Amino acid sequence: ERESEFKAFKKVLPDQREDEDLVTRNRSDEWRELGMAVDLNTDQQRIVHGVRHLVRVDRLKAVKVFQGFTRLGGEERDPPEIVLPDIVGESDWLPAIELYGEGIFLALDEERLKKWEQTPAVVSRLDSLRPRFAQSGRNDPNPLTARFMLLHTLSHLLMRQIESEGGYTAASLSERLYCNTKESMAGILIYVAVPDIAGSLGGLAELSEPRRFLGILIRALEHSRWCSLDPVCSNHEGQGPGLLNRAACHACVLVPDPACEYRNTLLDRGFVKGDAESGLPSFFGVT
């Protein structure tokens, strides 16, 4: 499912109607041209080259189906005890809702990403998290990878930055991650969706203008380097539910729960900002 979505976002779609379920404008060429602008310094050019695709999503349709919920303590069982929406269990259907909205899609440079995720320091930092992830009983993502940790943390940083610059509350935003090593997927969709068939007002999609988005990305990366709870947060070996976060807390990376696909876990600023002392490289090459 996500593989086909990932390909659809990257594909240039001609002759789109405004009322289609997916209406995009691929701005990747404009983004790459920006990387050659003479007014950008070396660090800014590295940031541009770290993103391969940038897409303005003027319209999207999301269908959300309520499959059930767990009561307090029920999710700790193996397998988790899921309570169906129809508690009696007589219905053969599930409640669902169609949402319409807009967003921004970006995909990281696959060649650079493969080199980064094979770095010994990156592998070592991920290995320290694997035992906790296995004990948590979680099966998503499967498998847990460094590229996932990078994408997830970067997604949260961008949502927090969009909240401060774009006029959206973080609770109104949603993320959808496209991460698969075999399929060479490394993408992030940040979107807003509402029940109104007309969708939202276009403010989020407007932020995909290359220079404007570059500014948002630069400031998001700057904020990844510090936290008001540092050095405690940066040096933390495990925090949050199941100790599945490392350098990630409410002061730097966490977002409202409805905005996160993974319940505010599996986050680590270290994978974004790097750490010179331990030899952990920054994906974007910015120090």
Tab-separated table of C-alpha atoms in Angstrom, residues 1-225:
chain	number	residue	atom	x	y	z
A	1	GLU	CA	0.000	0.000	0.000
A	2	ARG	CA	2.624	2.546	1.040
A	3	GLU	CA	4.852	1.519	-1.844
A	4	SER	CA	2.182	2.565	-4.351
A	5	GLU	CA	1.531	5.811	-2.467
A	6	PHE	CA	5.250	6.592	-2.451
A	7	LYS	CA	5.454	6.101	-6.220
A	8	ALA	CA	2.311	8.184	-6.783
A	9	PHE	CA	3.704	11.147	-4.886
A	10	LYS	CA	6.955	11.091	-6.866
A	11	LYS	CA	5.245	10.709	-10.232
A	12	VAL	CA	4.582	13.817	-12.303
A	13	LEU	CA	0.856	13.731	-13.050
A	14	PRO	CA	-0.238	15.839	-16.054
A	15	ASP	CA	-3.751	17.153	-16.681
A	16	GLN	CA	-4.991	16.825	-13.120
A	17	ARG	CA	-8.473	17.979	-12.171
A	18	GLU	CA	-8.925	19.963	-8.986
A	19	ASP	CA	-11.514	17.491	-7.650
A	20	GLU	CA	-9.383	14.342	-8.000
A	21	ASP	CA	-8.490	12.351	-4.891
A	22	LEU	CA	-4.788	13.164	-5.330
A	23	VAL	CA	-3.617	16.425	-6.866
A	24	THR	CA	0.114	17.099	-6.698
A	25	ARG	CA	2.684	19.473	-8.097
A	26	ASN	CA	6.175	18.061	-8.228
A	27	ARG	CA	8.688	20.753	-7.283
A	28	SER	CA	11.766	18.525	-7.282
A	29	ASP	CA	13.392	20.241	-10.276
A	30	GLU	CA	12.954	23.658	-8.672
A	31	TRP	CA	14.368	22.241	-5.444
A	32	ARG	CA	17.478	20.861	-7.148
A	33	GLU	CA	18.035	24.155	-8.966
A	34	LEU	CA	17.929	25.861	-5.585
A	35	GLY	CA	20.901	23.727	-4.538
A	36	MET	CA	23.030	25.498	-7.146
A	37	ALA	CA	22.044	29.012	-6.046
A	38	VAL	CA	25.088	31.195	-5.425
A	39	ASP	CA	23.574	32.801	-2.322
A	40	LEU	CA	23.513	29.505	-0.388
A	41	ASN	CA	26.437	28.585	1.821
A	42	THR	CA	27.977	25.104	1.920
A	43	ASP	CA	25.801	23.809	4.755
A	44	GLN	CA	22.625	25.004	3.050
A	45	GLN	CA	23.646	23.324	-0.199
A	46	ARG	CA	24.253	20.061	1.680
A	47	ILE	CA	20.750	20.278	3.133
A	48	VAL	CA	19.236	20.771	-0.326
A	49	HIS	CA	21.201	17.822	-1.724
A	50	GLY	CA	19.977	15.622	1.147
A	51	VAL	CA	16.391	15.857	-0.173
A	52	ARG	CA	15.744	14.212	-3.534
A	53	HIS	CA	12.057	14.951	-4.041
A	54	LEU	CA	9.821	17.795	-2.888
A	55	VAL	CA	6.135	17.671	-3.780
A	56	ARG	CA	3.303	20.073	-3.168
A	57	VAL	CA	0.138	18.117	-2.374
A	58	ASP	CA	-2.793	20.377	-3.180
A	59	ARG	CA	-5.413	17.741	-2.484
A	60	LEU	CA	-5.489	14.275	-0.976
A	61	LYS	CA	-8.108	11.875	0.273
A	62	ALA	CA	-7.566	9.807	3.412
A	63	VAL	CA	-9.887	7.040	4.576
A	64	LYS	CA	-9.588	6.205	8.277
A	65	VAL	CA	-11.140	3.007	9.612
A	66	PHE	CA	-11.667	2.411	13.328
A	67	GLN	CA	-10.603	-1.200	13.918
A	68	GLY	CA	-10.785	-1.176	17.705
A	69	PHE	CA	-9.016	-0.106	20.861
A	70	THR	CA	-7.152	-1.536	23.841
A	71	ARG	CA	-8.088	-0.974	27.447
A	72	LEU	CA	-5.487	0.048	30.003
A	73	GLY	CA	-3.096	-2.865	30.341
A	74	GLY	CA	-4.581	-4.751	27.406
A	75	GLU	CA	-1.830	-3.662	25.013
A	76	GLU	CA	0.770	-5.267	27.262
A	77	ARG	CA	-0.576	-8.731	26.496
A	78	ASP	CA	0.797	-10.853	23.671
A	79	PRO	CA	-1.044	-10.557	21.369
A	80	PRO	CA	-2.670	-7.270	22.527
A	81	GLU	CA	-6.334	-7.565	23.517
A	82	ILE	CA	-8.273	-5.528	20.940
A	83	VAL	CA	-11.804	-4.411	21.790
A	84	LEU	CA	-13.907	-4.135	18.627
A	85	PRO	CA	-15.967	-0.992	17.957
A	86	ASP	CA	-19.038	-3.231	18.160
A	87	ILE	CA	-18.473	-4.579	21.650
A	88	VAL	CA	-21.197	-7.198	21.171
A	89	GLY	CA	-19.354	-8.492	18.101
A	90	GLU	CA	-22.364	-8.955	15.848
A	91	SER	CA	-21.596	-6.385	13.133
A	92	ASP	CA	-19.755	-7.331	9.935
A	93	TRP	CA	-18.568	-3.779	9.205
A	94	LEU	CA	-16.270	-1.164	10.747
A	95	PRO	CA	-16.890	2.585	11.123
A	96	ALA	CA	-14.875	4.740	8.723
A	97	ILE	CA	-14.600	8.355	7.645
A	98	GLU	CA	-13.342	10.060	4.488
A	99	LEU	CA	-11.059	13.045	5.030
A	100	TYR	CA	-9.827	15.587	2.505
A	101	GLY	CA	-6.815	17.826	2.839
A	102	GLU	CA	-3.406	18.918	1.608
A	103	GLY	CA	0.209	18.501	2.538
A	104	ILE	CA	3.927	18.408	1.785
A	105	PHE	CA	5.823	15.310	0.657
A	106	LEU	CA	9.590	14.929	0.648
A	107	ALA	CA	11.925	12.023	-0.032
A	108	LEU	CA	15.542	11.844	1.084
A	109	ASP	CA	18.445	11.123	-1.240
A	110	GLU	CA	18.737	7.331	-1.320
A	111	GLU	CA	22.452	7.168	-2.197
A	112	ARG	CA	23.472	9.381	0.701
A	113	LEU	CA	21.045	7.585	3.024
A	114	LYS	CA	22.516	4.154	2.290
A	115	LYS	CA	26.025	5.375	3.103
A	116	TRP	CA	24.839	7.065	6.295
A	117	GLU	CA	22.864	4.109	7.688
A	118	GLN	CA	25.837	1.755	7.206
A	119	THR	CA	28.160	3.931	9.297
A	120	PRO	CA	29.371	1.917	12.347
A	121	ALA	CA	28.349	4.636	14.825
A	122	VAL	CA	24.818	4.716	13.376
A	123	VAL	CA	24.543	0.924	13.506
A	124	SER	CA	25.819	0.887	17.096
A	125	ARG	CA	23.315	3.511	18.272
A	126	LEU	CA	20.431	1.593	16.701
A	127	ASP	CA	21.609	-1.727	18.184
A	128	SER	CA	21.294	-0.270	21.694
A	129	LEU	CA	17.576	0.257	21.045
A	130	ARG	CA	16.758	-3.112	19.461
A	131	PRO	CA	16.379	-5.150	22.721
A	132	ARG	CA	13.820	-2.681	24.111
A	133	PHE	CA	11.923	-2.661	20.839
A	134	ALA	CA	11.795	-6.466	20.854
A	135	GLN	CA	10.574	-6.531	24.473
A	136	SER	CA	7.839	-4.007	23.701
A	137	GLY	CA	6.063	-6.511	21.454
A	138	ARG	CA	5.726	-3.900	18.716
A	139	ASN	CA	5.628	-5.134	15.119
A	140	ASP	CA	5.623	-1.768	13.364
A	141	PRO	CA	7.983	-0.770	11.888
A	142	ASN	CA	9.281	-4.147	10.826
A	143	PRO	CA	12.216	-4.178	10.872
A	144	LEU	CA	13.381	-1.251	12.994
A	145	THR	CA	16.034	0.621	10.989
A	146	ALA	CA	18.199	3.707	11.319
A	147	ARG	CA	16.466	5.301	8.330
A	148	PHE	CA	13.145	4.944	10.132
A	149	MET	CA	14.503	6.659	13.245
A	150	LEU	CA	15.883	9.461	11.072
A	151	LEU	CA	12.651	9.923	9.116
A	152	HIS	CA	10.427	9.797	12.182
A	153	THR	CA	12.462	12.296	14.168
A	154	LEU	CA	12.814	14.631	11.176
A	155	SER	CA	9.047	14.450	10.635
A	156	HIS	CA	8.405	15.588	14.209
A	157	LEU	CA	10.943	18.397	13.940
A	158	LEU	CA	9.261	19.622	10.752
A	159	MET	CA	5.787	19.470	12.309
A	160	ARG	CA	6.945	21.541	15.266
A	161	GLN	CA	8.573	24.058	12.930
A	162	ILE	CA	5.479	24.255	10.706
A	163	GLU	CA	3.428	24.884	13.834
A	164	SER	CA	5.545	27.914	14.711
A	165	GLU	CA	5.760	29.306	11.157
A	166	GLY	CA	2.697	28.113	9.267
A	167	GLY	CA	-0.124	28.916	11.659
A	168	TYR	CA	-1.168	25.295	12.166
A	169	THR	CA	-1.395	23.662	15.566
A	170	ALA	CA	0.648	20.482	15.776
A	171	ALA	CA	-2.492	18.570	16.806
A	172	SER	CA	-4.088	19.400	13.435
A	173	LEU	CA	-1.151	17.928	11.497
A	174	SER	CA	-0.548	14.265	10.722
A	175	GLU	CA	2.463	12.327	9.522
A	176	ARG	CA	2.774	9.332	7.226
A	177	LEU	CA	6.169	7.721	6.844
A	178	TYR	CA	7.384	5.772	3.821
A	179	CYS	CA	10.299	3.657	4.941
A	180	ASN	CA	11.499	0.446	3.359
A	181	THR	CA	15.097	-0.488	2.630
A	182	LYS	CA	14.210	-3.144	0.030
A	183	GLU	CA	11.996	-0.739	-1.925
A	184	SER	CA	14.447	2.171	-1.430
A	185	MET	CA	11.738	4.218	0.265
A	186	ALA	CA	12.579	7.142	2.526
A	187	GLY	CA	9.749	9.647	2.449
A	188	ILE	CA	7.681	11.848	4.740
A	189	LEU	CA	4.179	13.157	4.172
A	190	ILE	CA	2.995	15.884	6.518
A	191	TYR	CA	-0.634	16.665	5.925
A	192	VAL	CA	-3.820	18.117	7.329
A	193	ALA	CA	-7.182	16.496	6.554
A	194	VAL	CA	-10.749	17.422	7.511
A	195	PRO	CA	-14.173	15.818	6.902
A	196	ASP	CA	-15.259	18.672	4.605
A	197	ILE	CA	-15.103	17.495	0.965
A	198	ALA	CA	-13.696	20.899	0.001
A	199	GLY	CA	-10.590	20.105	2.022
A	200	SER	CA	-8.513	22.737	3.782
A	201	LEU	CA	-7.447	26.214	2.696
A	202	GLY	CA	-4.095	25.564	1.015
A	203	GLY	CA	-1.817	27.080	3.624
A	204	LEU	CA	0.175	23.933	4.269
A	205	ALA	CA	0.748	23.119	0.597
A	206	GLU	CA	1.930	26.702	0.108
A	207	LEU	CA	4.861	26.020	2.443
A	208	SER	CA	6.326	23.673	-0.190
A	209	GLU	CA	7.647	26.641	-2.180
A	210	PRO	CA	11.338	25.603	-2.378
A	211	ARG	CA	12.962	28.605	-0.721
A	212	ARG	CA	10.334	28.788	1.975
A	213	PHE	CA	10.564	25.070	2.709
A	214	LEU	CA	14.353	25.280	2.801
A	215	GLY	CA	14.061	27.888	5.540
A	216	ILE	CA	11.693	25.640	7.500
A	217	LEU	CA	14.039	22.669	7.092
A	218	ILE	CA	17.120	24.666	8.089
A	219	ARG	CA	15.461	25.935	11.267
A	220	ALA	CA	14.115	22.472	12.094
A	221	LEU	CA	17.652	21.071	11.861
A	222	GLU	CA	18.949	23.929	14.006
A	223	HIS	CA	16.406	23.032	16.684
A	224	SER	CA	17.513	19.401	16.547
A	225	ARG	CA	20.910	20.448	17.887
